Amino acid sequence: MAKRREQWSSNFGFLMAAAGSAVGLGNIWKFPYVAGHNGGALFLIFYIIILVVIGIPILIAEMSVGRATHLNSIDACKKINPKWAFVGVIGFLASFVIMSYYCVIGGWVLKYIATYIVTDKINNPATFFNEFCSSSIEPIVWLFIFIAITALIVMNGISNGIERISKIFLPLLFLFIIIIAINSLLLPGASKGVKFFFVPDFTDINSAGDVGKIFLSALGQVFFSLSLGMGTLITYGSYLDKNANIPKNAVSIPVLDTLIAILAGLAILPAVFAYDLEPGAGPGLIFQVLPVVFANMPFGRFIAILFFVLVFFAAITSAISLLEVVAAYFIDHKNVSRNAAALGCSAGIFIAAIFVSLSFGALGGFKVLGKNIFDLFTTLTDKILMPIGGFLMCILVGYVWGIPNMLKEISSNGLYKFRYKTAISATLKYIAPALILTIFVVSFL
Ligand code: TRP
C-alpha cells in the first residue's frame, strides 16, 4: 500500500474531468428529447428545482465519501461499513451496463462523423439510420473504435489521460455548441422552439398526474446527467486533494452541466420546430432529424461534422468516467496494473456491447420481459439500479457514515466554512430518499 495514490494535478483539472463525466449523451441527445416530451419549459423548471434540492446534496455526499476514503467506490463503501460494500457493487454493475450501451451510441456518432466527412449530405436520414443501426457488422466496428479510444485514455492514468483530455474537450464543446445554437436560433420559425423551451404552457396540464410525470422525468434526468448514484463521483473524488473545496465544485459541476443541456436544447429544439419535426423522436432524434436540419442549412455539412464531433467529445469524457469506475476497482482491489485493468474491462464491455448493438437488428426479436437487450439495459439502469444506488447513497451517508463525518470532510477539517448544514442534513436523511422512493415506486405503476 506504499504506492502513492494518483491525484488531479489541479482543481481546474478535476472540475473539467468531473464536468466531462456529467456532460454527455445525456445532455445533448437525451435532455432535448425528454424536455420535448415533457412540456419543454415546465420540465426545465422542475429540472432546475430538483437539481438544486436533491442533485447538489447527493453530489456533495458522493464526493465527500470518495475524498474521505481515497478509494474506489466499492472499497470506499466497505471502509465506511463493511456491510455496505454492496452499494459500491451496484454502482460498479450499473457503470458496466451503462457503458455497454453508451459505446453503441458513441459508435453511431463516429459513423456520422465519418459519413459527413465523405459525403456532403444524408439524403434519406430515416432510412439511412435504420439501415445502419440494424446491420450486424458495421456498428460493431464503430463501437469497437469508440471503446478502444476510451481504453487508451484510461490507460494513460488520471492526471495524464482523463484530466488532460477533459481540459481540452470541455471548453471546445462549449464553443461548438454555442455556434450551433446560434445557427439554430437564426432559423426562420426558431422562436416557436424558444418559446416552447422557456415559457411554461399549462394547457396540457390537466391533473396532478401530469405534473407528477414531468417531475419524475426531471428527477431521472438529473441523476443520469450528473452521473449520480453510481460511484462515479466517489471514484473521481478519491483522486481529489485534501484541500479542495468540495461544495464549490459541487456547484460548478451542475452549473456547467445544466448550461450545456440548455445550450443543447437551444441547438436542437428551435431547429426541430422551424422544420416542423418531432421533438420526441427518442434515440433517433439526433440521427434522423438533424441531418434534415443540416441539409437545409448553409454550411450544413461543416456544421454536421462540428456537431457530431462535439457529441463525440461529450460521450467520450463520460465513457472515460464509466470505464474508470470499473477499472479503478481492479486497480485498487485486485492490484492489477492500470493497463491490464483498462484493457480487461473494455474487453468485457465490448462483448456486452456487441449484444446491445445486435438488438437493433439481428437480435431484435430476442426479448426478455417484452424488451430487447437495449431497452432491457436502459430500463435496468435508469429505473432500477440508479434509483436504488441514489437512495442507498443517501442512507449510507445520512445514517451509516453520519452527517457530522461528512461535514468534517466537506470543510476540509475546518479549512472552509459551510453554511447549509441543516439543509444538507435534512435533504440527505429525509427529502432525497423520500423523493427517490417515490420515483422508484411510480415507475413500476
Ligand atoms: N452523465 C453522463 C451523460 O449525461 C452519463 C454518465 C457518465 C453516467 N457516468 C455516469 C450516468 C454514471 C450515470 C452514472 O451522458
Tab-separated table of C-alpha atoms and ligand atoms in Angstrom:
chain	number	residue	atom	x	y	z
A	1	MET	CA	0.000	0.000	0.000
A	2	ALA	CA	3.052	2.248	-0.067
A	3	LYS	CA	2.158	3.252	-3.622
A	4	ARG	CA	1.127	6.920	-3.582
A	5	ARG	CA	-2.371	7.388	-4.883
A	6	GLU	CA	-2.706	9.427	-8.040
A	7	GLN	CA	-4.232	12.876	-7.778
A	8	TRP	CA	-5.637	15.500	-10.073
A	9	SER	CA	-2.913	17.969	-10.915
A	10	SER	CA	-5.169	20.947	-10.211
A	11	ASN	CA	-8.671	21.708	-9.083
A	12	PHE	CA	-9.451	23.001	-12.565
A	13	GLY	CA	-8.406	19.630	-13.928
A	14	PHE	CA	-10.716	17.846	-11.513
A	15	LEU	CA	-13.550	20.194	-12.362
A	16	MET	CA	-13.069	19.607	-16.074
A	17	ALA	CA	-12.910	15.836	-15.588
A	18	ALA	CA	-15.988	15.715	-13.344
A	19	ALA	CA	-17.924	18.063	-15.608
A	20	GLY	CA	-16.745	15.972	-18.542
A	21	SER	CA	-18.268	12.932	-16.877
A	22	ALA	CA	-21.530	14.743	-16.271
A	23	VAL	CA	-21.817	16.280	-19.734
A	24	GLY	CA	-22.525	13.554	-22.257
A	25	LEU	CA	-25.151	11.945	-24.427
A	26	GLY	CA	-27.487	12.633	-21.504
A	27	ASN	CA	-27.262	16.373	-22.103
A	28	ILE	CA	-27.098	16.550	-25.856
A	29	TRP	CA	-29.222	13.658	-27.000
A	30	LYS	CA	-31.463	12.837	-24.040
A	31	PHE	CA	-32.174	16.233	-22.453
A	32	PRO	CA	-33.708	17.953	-25.511
A	33	TYR	CA	-35.808	14.903	-26.279
A	34	VAL	CA	-37.054	14.355	-22.723
A	35	ALA	CA	-37.731	18.083	-22.373
A	36	GLY	CA	-39.555	17.977	-25.704
A	37	HIS	CA	-41.667	15.111	-24.448
A	38	ASN	CA	-42.479	16.728	-21.116
A	39	GLY	CA	-43.758	20.192	-21.859
A	40	GLY	CA	-40.461	21.981	-22.504
A	41	ALA	CA	-40.356	24.921	-20.121
A	42	LEU	CA	-42.148	23.137	-17.270
A	43	PHE	CA	-39.647	20.311	-17.469
A	44	LEU	CA	-36.798	22.807	-17.394
A	45	ILE	CA	-38.190	24.485	-14.261
A	46	PHE	CA	-38.647	21.182	-12.444
A	47	TYR	CA	-35.233	20.065	-13.575
A	48	ILE	CA	-33.581	23.102	-12.033
A	49	ILE	CA	-35.534	22.766	-8.765
A	50	ILE	CA	-34.597	19.084	-8.394
A	51	LEU	CA	-31.025	19.811	-9.345
A	52	VAL	CA	-30.677	22.302	-6.503
A	53	VAL	CA	-32.698	20.432	-3.880
A	54	ILE	CA	-31.539	16.850	-4.492
A	55	GLY	CA	-28.787	16.750	-7.110
A	56	ILE	CA	-26.280	19.038	-5.438
A	57	PRO	CA	-26.563	17.470	-1.928
A	58	ILE	CA	-26.026	13.953	-3.304
A	59	LEU	CA	-23.143	15.231	-5.410
A	60	ILE	CA	-21.549	16.637	-2.249
A	61	ALA	CA	-22.182	13.367	-0.397
A	62	GLU	CA	-20.553	11.232	-3.087
A	63	MET	CA	-17.534	13.467	-3.466
A	64	SER	CA	-17.054	13.504	0.309
A	65	VAL	CA	-17.124	9.710	0.544
A	66	GLY	CA	-14.548	9.471	-2.240
A	67	ARG	CA	-12.219	12.046	-0.793
A	68	ALA	CA	-12.539	10.800	2.788
A	69	THR	CA	-11.610	7.251	1.833
A	70	HIS	CA	-9.372	7.801	-1.202
A	71	LEU	CA	-10.711	4.537	-2.539
A	72	ASN	CA	-12.714	3.185	-5.481
A	73	SER	CA	-16.468	3.082	-4.958
A	74	ILE	CA	-16.731	-0.494	-3.652
A	75	ASP	CA	-13.852	-0.228	-1.182
A	76	ALA	CA	-14.961	3.257	-0.160
A	77	CYS	CA	-18.381	1.976	0.899
A	78	LYS	CA	-16.755	-1.030	2.550
A	79	LYS	CA	-14.457	1.222	4.550
A	80	ILE	CA	-17.406	3.204	5.881
A	81	ASN	CA	-19.111	-0.016	6.900
A	82	PRO	CA	-18.128	-3.488	5.673
A	83	LYS	CA	-21.792	-4.436	5.352
A	84	TRP	CA	-22.332	-1.595	2.841
A	85	ALA	CA	-19.868	-2.670	0.163
A	86	PHE	CA	-22.875	-3.702	-1.926
A	87	VAL	CA	-23.724	-0.027	-2.597
A	88	GLY	CA	-20.428	0.215	-4.427
A	89	VAL	CA	-21.177	-3.070	-6.159
A	90	ILE	CA	-24.455	-1.678	-7.525
A	91	GLY	CA	-22.585	1.323	-8.931
A	92	PHE	CA	-19.930	-0.929	-10.404
A	93	LEU	CA	-22.536	-3.119	-12.113
A	94	ALA	CA	-24.553	-0.152	-13.338
A	95	SER	CA	-21.473	1.516	-14.776
A	96	PHE	CA	-20.694	-1.659	-16.683
A	97	VAL	CA	-24.242	-1.901	-18.058
A	98	ILE	CA	-24.465	1.825	-18.947
A	99	MET	CA	-21.097	1.597	-20.657
A	100	SER	CA	-22.274	-1.301	-22.814
A	101	TYR	CA	-24.984	0.809	-24.450
A	102	TYR	CA	-23.178	4.121	-24.218
A	103	CYS	CA	-20.488	2.697	-26.510
A	104	VAL	CA	-23.062	1.651	-29.071
A	105	ILE	CA	-24.409	5.208	-29.333
A	106	GLY	CA	-20.835	6.519	-29.259
A	107	GLY	CA	-20.120	4.280	-32.242
A	108	TRP	CA	-23.119	5.700	-34.123
A	109	VAL	CA	-21.716	9.175	-33.525
A	110	LEU	CA	-18.392	8.120	-35.046
A	111	LYS	CA	-20.223	6.692	-38.048
A	112	TYR	CA	-21.976	10.031	-38.603
A	113	ILE	CA	-18.724	11.974	-38.384
A	114	ALA	CA	-17.240	9.608	-40.968
A	115	THR	CA	-20.320	9.886	-43.177
A	116	TYR	CA	-20.224	13.674	-43.271
A	117	ILE	CA	-16.505	13.600	-43.992
A	118	VAL	CA	-17.076	11.568	-47.166
A	119	THR	CA	-20.493	12.829	-48.335
A	120	ASP	CA	-21.993	16.281	-48.185
A	121	LYS	CA	-25.433	15.223	-47.086
A	122	ILE	CA	-27.546	12.302	-45.945
A	123	ASN	CA	-30.437	12.189	-48.410
A	124	ASN	CA	-32.885	9.987	-46.633
A	125	PRO	CA	-31.930	10.213	-42.941
A	126	ALA	CA	-34.563	7.847	-41.541
A	127	THR	CA	-33.734	5.041	-43.979
A	128	PHE	CA	-30.028	5.699	-43.648
A	129	PHE	CA	-30.211	5.499	-39.862
A	130	ASN	CA	-32.391	2.391	-39.757
A	131	GLU	CA	-30.267	0.536	-42.269
A	132	PHE	CA	-27.082	1.390	-40.444
A	133	CYS	CA	-28.163	0.593	-36.889
A	134	SER	CA	-29.831	-2.670	-37.868
A	135	SER	CA	-26.843	-4.039	-39.756
A	136	SER	CA	-24.706	-6.613	-37.970
A	137	ILE	CA	-21.069	-5.799	-38.641
A	138	GLU	CA	-20.570	-2.076	-39.207
A	139	PRO	CA	-21.983	-0.706	-35.927
A	140	ILE	CA	-19.830	-3.215	-34.046
A	141	VAL	CA	-16.720	-1.962	-35.822
A	142	TRP	CA	-17.576	1.620	-34.799
A	143	LEU	CA	-18.346	0.715	-31.217
A	144	PHE	CA	-15.045	-1.147	-31.056
A	145	ILE	CA	-13.251	2.020	-32.138
A	146	PHE	CA	-15.159	4.003	-29.513
A	147	ILE	CA	-14.186	1.585	-26.707
A	148	ALA	CA	-10.592	1.421	-27.913
A	149	ILE	CA	-10.268	5.216	-27.713
A	150	THR	CA	-11.816	5.222	-24.232
A	151	ALA	CA	-9.471	2.456	-23.057
A	152	LEU	CA	-6.400	4.245	-24.411
A	153	ILE	CA	-7.276	7.390	-22.466
A	154	VAL	CA	-7.972	5.496	-19.233
A	155	MET	CA	-4.698	3.559	-19.636
A	156	ASN	CA	-2.843	6.848	-19.577
A	157	GLY	CA	-3.957	7.379	-15.997
A	158	ILE	CA	-5.623	10.090	-14.062
A	159	SER	CA	-3.683	13.293	-14.478
A	160	ASN	CA	-2.101	12.310	-17.778
A	161	GLY	CA	-5.106	10.905	-19.533
A	162	ILE	CA	-8.508	11.788	-18.203
A	163	GLU	CA	-7.675	15.225	-16.949
A	164	ARG	CA	-5.685	16.413	-19.943
A	165	ILE	CA	-8.304	15.206	-22.399
A	166	SER	CA	-11.184	16.805	-20.491
A	167	LYS	CA	-9.348	20.092	-20.134
A	168	ILE	CA	-9.237	20.366	-23.918
A	169	PHE	CA	-12.567	18.732	-24.779
A	170	LEU	CA	-14.859	20.608	-22.475
A	171	PRO	CA	-14.086	24.213	-23.405
A	172	LEU	CA	-14.163	23.159	-27.088
A	173	LEU	CA	-17.516	21.541	-26.569
A	174	PHE	CA	-18.856	24.750	-25.120
A	175	LEU	CA	-17.646	26.740	-28.091
A	176	PHE	CA	-19.008	24.319	-30.716
A	177	ILE	CA	-22.420	24.042	-29.159
A	178	ILE	CA	-22.778	27.810	-28.888
A	179	ILE	CA	-22.035	28.094	-32.621
A	180	ILE	CA	-24.721	25.541	-33.438
A	181	ALA	CA	-27.226	27.101	-31.027
A	182	ILE	CA	-26.738	30.493	-32.706
A	183	ASN	CA	-27.234	28.833	-36.084
A	184	SER	CA	-30.474	27.247	-34.939
A	185	LEU	CA	-31.747	30.429	-33.307
A	186	LEU	CA	-31.330	32.313	-36.584
A	187	LEU	CA	-33.605	29.913	-38.488
A	188	PRO	CA	-36.963	31.332	-39.553
A	189	GLY	CA	-39.556	29.966	-37.140
A	190	ALA	CA	-36.999	29.286	-34.416
A	191	SER	CA	-38.907	31.430	-31.914
A	192	LYS	CA	-41.579	28.732	-31.550
A	193	GLY	CA	-38.926	26.417	-30.175
A	194	VAL	CA	-37.521	29.073	-27.865
A	195	LYS	CA	-40.984	29.800	-26.502
A	196	PHE	CA	-41.641	26.103	-26.015
A	197	PHE	CA	-38.405	25.790	-24.078
A	198	PHE	CA	-38.669	28.865	-21.846
A	199	VAL	CA	-42.332	29.843	-21.489
A	200	PRO	CA	-44.369	27.338	-19.473
A	201	ASP	CA	-47.550	26.227	-21.156
A	202	PHE	CA	-50.187	24.922	-18.762
A	203	THR	CA	-52.773	23.934	-21.362
A	204	ASP	CA	-51.614	20.308	-21.408
A	205	ILE	CA	-51.629	20.044	-17.624
A	206	ASN	CA	-54.954	18.541	-16.637
A	207	SER	CA	-54.194	16.646	-13.477
A	208	ALA	CA	-51.706	16.193	-10.673
A	209	GLY	CA	-50.617	13.052	-12.504
A	210	ASP	CA	-49.444	15.142	-15.471
A	211	VAL	CA	-47.314	17.273	-13.165
A	212	GLY	CA	-46.054	14.131	-11.443
A	213	LYS	CA	-44.910	12.593	-14.721
A	214	ILE	CA	-42.914	15.679	-15.665
A	215	PHE	CA	-41.462	15.830	-12.178
A	216	LEU	CA	-40.384	12.184	-12.303
A	217	SER	CA	-38.798	12.524	-15.735
A	218	ALA	CA	-36.873	15.524	-14.463
A	219	LEU	CA	-35.690	13.605	-11.397
A	220	GLY	CA	-34.418	10.740	-13.557
A	221	GLN	CA	-32.721	13.131	-15.930
A	222	VAL	CA	-30.919	14.950	-13.081
A	223	PHE	CA	-29.486	11.646	-11.858
A	224	PHE	CA	-28.380	10.469	-15.254
A	225	SER	CA	-26.987	13.798	-16.311
A	226	LEU	CA	-24.935	14.387	-13.150
A	227	SER	CA	-23.646	10.787	-13.170
A	228	LEU	CA	-25.109	10.339	-9.668
A	229	GLY	CA	-25.682	7.225	-7.621
A	230	MET	CA	-23.171	5.051	-9.444
A	231	GLY	CA	-19.921	5.711	-7.652
A	232	THR	CA	-18.519	7.835	-10.477
A	233	LEU	CA	-18.084	10.800	-8.173
A	234	ILE	CA	-16.773	8.636	-5.344
A	235	THR	CA	-14.054	7.455	-7.693
A	236	TYR	CA	-13.301	10.939	-9.033
A	237	GLY	CA	-13.469	12.438	-5.521
A	238	SER	CA	-10.958	9.848	-4.356
A	239	TYR	CA	-8.281	11.445	-6.527
A	240	LEU	CA	-9.056	14.853	-5.038
A	241	ASP	CA	-6.620	16.788	-2.898
A	242	LYS	CA	-7.452	17.171	0.813
A	243	ASN	CA	-7.579	20.951	0.444
A	244	ALA	CA	-10.018	21.046	-2.463
A	245	ASN	CA	-13.271	22.866	-1.747
A	246	ILE	CA	-15.972	20.224	-2.253
A	247	PRO	CA	-19.124	22.401	-2.097
A	248	LYS	CA	-17.664	24.883	-4.556
A	249	ASN	CA	-17.028	22.090	-7.039
A	250	ALA	CA	-20.457	20.639	-6.319
A	251	VAL	CA	-21.990	23.882	-7.554
A	252	SER	CA	-19.709	24.446	-10.558
A	253	ILE	CA	-20.308	20.969	-11.998
A	254	PRO	CA	-24.128	21.172	-12.140
A	255	VAL	CA	-23.962	24.741	-13.426
A	256	LEU	CA	-21.713	23.663	-16.309
A	257	ASP	CA	-23.784	20.543	-16.919
A	258	THR	CA	-27.073	22.448	-16.984
A	259	LEU	CA	-25.667	25.201	-19.182
A	260	ILE	CA	-24.632	22.609	-21.759
A	261	ALA	CA	-28.008	20.887	-21.565
A	262	ILE	CA	-29.813	24.194	-22.084
A	263	LEU	CA	-27.487	25.108	-24.954
A	264	ALA	CA	-28.145	21.683	-26.475
A	265	GLY	CA	-31.857	22.380	-26.117
A	266	LEU	CA	-31.322	25.690	-27.903
A	267	ALA	CA	-29.297	23.997	-30.624
A	268	ILE	CA	-31.918	21.344	-31.270
A	269	LEU	CA	-35.442	22.436	-30.293
A	270	PRO	CA	-35.684	25.667	-32.338
A	271	ALA	CA	-34.422	23.767	-35.382
A	272	VAL	CA	-36.897	20.955	-34.791
A	273	PHE	CA	-39.766	23.456	-34.581
A	274	ALA	CA	-38.564	25.529	-37.516
A	275	TYR	CA	-38.755	22.432	-39.732
A	276	ASP	CA	-41.943	21.110	-38.210
A	277	LEU	CA	-40.248	17.952	-36.997
A	278	GLU	CA	-41.000	15.781	-33.986
A	279	PRO	CA	-39.228	16.824	-30.730
A	280	GLY	CA	-39.876	13.457	-29.055
A	281	ALA	CA	-38.193	11.224	-31.635
A	282	GLY	CA	-36.035	9.477	-28.988
A	283	PRO	CA	-32.783	7.729	-29.856
A	284	GLY	CA	-33.346	8.738	-33.470
A	285	LEU	CA	-33.696	12.470	-32.781
A	286	ILE	CA	-30.095	13.408	-33.416
A	287	PHE	CA	-29.507	10.765	-36.043
A	288	GLN	CA	-32.673	11.077	-38.072
A	289	VAL	CA	-33.952	14.610	-37.624
A	290	LEU	CA	-30.783	16.654	-37.516
A	291	PRO	CA	-29.494	15.519	-40.912
A	292	VAL	CA	-32.658	17.121	-42.349
A	293	VAL	CA	-31.808	20.281	-40.483
A	294	PHE	CA	-28.196	20.219	-41.670
A	295	ALA	CA	-29.242	19.573	-45.258
A	296	ASN	CA	-31.233	22.815	-45.181
A	297	MET	CA	-28.584	24.945	-43.522
A	298	PRO	CA	-25.844	26.958	-45.131
A	299	PHE	CA	-22.542	25.174	-44.448
A	300	GLY	CA	-24.683	22.221	-43.353
A	301	ARG	CA	-22.009	19.620	-43.908
A	302	PHE	CA	-19.456	21.593	-41.967
A	303	ILE	CA	-21.908	22.169	-39.114
A	304	ALA	CA	-22.850	18.499	-39.119
A	305	ILE	CA	-19.231	17.469	-38.697
A	306	LEU	CA	-18.778	20.012	-35.888
A	307	PHE	CA	-21.932	18.814	-34.208
A	308	PHE	CA	-21.105	15.131	-34.242
A	309	VAL	CA	-17.523	15.782	-33.211
A	310	LEU	CA	-18.953	17.717	-30.295
A	311	VAL	CA	-21.276	14.885	-29.338
A	312	PHE	CA	-18.328	12.528	-29.601
A	313	PHE	CA	-16.274	14.695	-27.204
A	314	ALA	CA	-19.122	14.733	-24.723
A	315	ALA	CA	-19.691	10.999	-24.986
A	316	ILE	CA	-16.030	10.051	-24.688
A	317	THR	CA	-15.435	12.062	-21.495
A	318	SER	CA	-18.475	10.381	-19.929
A	319	ALA	CA	-17.388	6.961	-21.166
A	320	ILE	CA	-13.977	7.531	-19.599
A	321	SER	CA	-15.634	8.064	-16.208
A	322	LEU	CA	-17.743	4.947	-16.596
A	323	LEU	CA	-14.742	2.812	-17.519
A	324	GLU	CA	-12.671	4.379	-14.737
A	325	VAL	CA	-15.219	3.265	-12.107
A	326	VAL	CA	-14.984	-0.324	-13.327
A	327	ALA	CA	-11.202	-0.278	-13.820
A	328	ALA	CA	-10.414	1.505	-10.512
A	329	TYR	CA	-11.862	-1.419	-8.590
A	330	PHE	CA	-9.427	-3.850	-10.181
A	331	ILE	CA	-6.518	-1.435	-9.848
A	332	ASP	CA	-7.094	-0.804	-6.121
A	333	HIS	CA	-8.617	-4.019	-5.013
A	334	LYS	CA	-7.063	-6.731	-7.101
A	335	ASN	CA	-3.740	-5.000	-7.502
A	336	VAL	CA	-3.935	-5.237	-11.275
A	337	SER	CA	-1.922	-2.756	-13.355
A	338	ARG	CA	-3.825	0.180	-14.823
A	339	ASN	CA	-3.216	-1.035	-18.375
A	340	ALA	CA	-4.407	-4.558	-17.675
A	341	ALA	CA	-7.472	-3.297	-15.803
A	342	ALA	CA	-8.489	-0.864	-18.542
A	343	LEU	CA	-7.974	-3.431	-21.287
A	344	GLY	CA	-9.657	-6.288	-19.439
A	345	CYS	CA	-12.716	-4.224	-18.511
A	346	SER	CA	-13.004	-2.860	-22.040
A	347	ALA	CA	-12.943	-6.380	-23.432
A	348	GLY	CA	-15.825	-7.352	-21.133
A	349	ILE	CA	-17.785	-4.241	-22.046
A	350	PHE	CA	-17.141	-4.841	-25.750
A	351	ILE	CA	-18.657	-8.311	-25.573
A	352	ALA	CA	-21.778	-6.985	-23.815
A	353	ALA	CA	-21.963	-4.077	-26.277
A	354	ILE	CA	-21.998	-6.472	-29.259
A	355	PHE	CA	-25.293	-7.868	-27.988
A	356	VAL	CA	-26.714	-4.390	-27.406
A	357	SER	CA	-25.750	-3.369	-30.935
A	358	LEU	CA	-27.279	-6.511	-32.442
A	359	SER	CA	-30.525	-5.850	-30.569
A	360	PHE	CA	-31.219	-3.082	-33.126
A	361	GLY	CA	-31.092	-5.656	-35.913
A	362	ALA	CA	-30.335	-9.373	-35.943
A	363	LEU	CA	-31.227	-9.900	-32.272
A	364	GLY	CA	-34.199	-7.505	-32.352
A	365	GLY	CA	-36.598	-10.385	-31.864
A	366	PHE	CA	-34.797	-11.633	-28.759
A	367	LYS	CA	-36.869	-10.279	-25.911
A	368	VAL	CA	-36.810	-10.650	-22.156
A	369	LEU	CA	-39.944	-9.374	-20.384
A	370	GLY	CA	-41.054	-7.908	-23.711
A	371	LYS	CA	-37.924	-5.794	-24.105
A	372	ASN	CA	-34.988	-6.139	-26.441
A	373	ILE	CA	-31.480	-6.030	-24.956
A	374	PHE	CA	-31.060	-2.258	-25.406
A	375	ASP	CA	-34.383	-1.476	-23.711
A	376	LEU	CA	-33.672	-4.021	-21.006
A	377	PHE	CA	-30.300	-2.464	-20.204
A	378	THR	CA	-31.589	1.131	-20.188
A	379	THR	CA	-34.550	0.171	-18.006
A	380	LEU	CA	-32.298	-1.785	-15.663
A	381	THR	CA	-30.038	1.220	-15.092
A	382	ASP	CA	-32.494	4.160	-15.282
A	383	LYS	CA	-35.399	2.591	-13.453
A	384	ILE	CA	-33.747	0.117	-11.100
A	385	LEU	CA	-30.027	0.477	-10.421
A	386	MET	CA	-29.772	4.292	-10.418
A	387	PRO	CA	-32.724	4.996	-8.084
A	388	ILE	CA	-31.599	2.232	-5.732
A	389	GLY	CA	-27.996	3.466	-5.844
A	390	GLY	CA	-29.006	7.076	-5.143
A	391	PHE	CA	-31.353	6.071	-2.346
A	392	LEU	CA	-28.745	3.873	-0.689
A	393	MET	CA	-26.139	6.602	-1.026
A	394	CYS	CA	-28.381	8.929	0.994
A	395	ILE	CA	-28.877	6.297	3.687
A	396	LEU	CA	-25.186	5.402	3.741
A	397	VAL	CA	-24.066	8.995	4.191
A	398	GLY	CA	-27.060	10.233	6.213
A	399	TYR	CA	-27.222	7.417	8.741
A	400	VAL	CA	-24.340	4.931	8.470
A	401	TRP	CA	-21.403	7.271	7.943
A	402	GLY	CA	-23.261	10.140	9.588
A	403	ILE	CA	-23.709	13.784	8.659
A	404	PRO	CA	-21.033	15.002	11.141
A	405	ASN	CA	-18.368	12.939	9.367
A	406	MET	CA	-19.458	14.281	6.014
A	407	LEU	CA	-19.436	17.866	7.290
A	408	LYS	CA	-15.919	17.391	8.604
A	409	GLU	CA	-14.812	16.178	5.174
A	410	ILE	CA	-16.616	18.990	3.355
A	411	SER	CA	-14.929	21.637	5.473
A	412	SER	CA	-11.510	20.020	4.858
A	413	ASN	CA	-11.178	19.739	8.653
A	414	GLY	CA	-12.202	23.304	9.322
A	415	LEU	CA	-10.453	24.974	6.382
A	416	TYR	CA	-13.702	26.033	4.706
A	417	LYS	CA	-16.935	27.270	6.246
A	418	PHE	CA	-20.100	25.535	5.104
A	419	ARG	CA	-23.350	27.370	5.784
A	420	TYR	CA	-26.005	24.898	4.719
A	421	LYS	CA	-25.508	22.222	7.372
A	422	THR	CA	-29.154	21.823	8.378
A	423	ALA	CA	-30.366	21.907	4.797
A	424	ILE	CA	-27.993	19.220	3.579
A	425	SER	CA	-28.690	17.058	6.605
A	426	ALA	CA	-32.459	17.246	6.091
A	427	THR	CA	-32.082	16.563	2.387
A	428	LEU	CA	-29.831	13.548	2.659
A	429	LYS	CA	-31.706	11.997	5.569
A	430	TYR	CA	-35.308	12.662	4.610
A	431	ILE	CA	-36.160	14.655	1.488
A	432	ALA	CA	-33.993	12.947	-1.127
A	433	PRO	CA	-34.643	9.346	-0.015
A	434	ALA	CA	-38.398	10.011	0.115
A	435	LEU	CA	-38.431	11.510	-3.367
A	436	ILE	CA	-36.282	8.785	-4.866
A	437	LEU	CA	-38.511	6.164	-3.317
A	438	THR	CA	-41.454	7.894	-4.990
A	439	ILE	CA	-39.854	7.814	-8.446
A	440	PHE	CA	-38.966	4.193	-7.941
A	441	VAL	CA	-42.453	3.140	-6.926
A	442	VAL	CA	-44.249	5.244	-9.543
A	443	SER	CA	-42.050	3.956	-12.369
A	444	PHE	CA	-43.413	0.495	-11.681
A	445	LEU	CA	-47.046	1.551	-11.740
B	1	TRP	N1	-23.763	11.812	-17.204
B	1	TRP	C1	-23.419	11.230	-18.455
B	1	TRP	C2	-24.303	11.840	-19.534
B	1	TRP	O1	-25.037	12.752	-19.274
B	1	TRP	C3	-23.528	9.753	-18.455
B	1	TRP	C4	-22.807	9.125	-17.319
B	1	TRP	C5	-21.460	9.092	-17.114
B	1	TRP	C6	-23.386	8.495	-16.224
B	1	TRP	N2	-21.179	8.472	-15.940
B	1	TRP	C7	-22.340	8.094	-15.378
B	1	TRP	C8	-24.704	8.266	-15.881
B	1	TRP	C9	-22.617	7.464	-14.192
B	1	TRP	C10	-24.970	7.617	-14.693
B	1	TRP	C11	-23.942	7.241	-13.850
B	1	TRP	O2	-24.291	11.388	-20.645
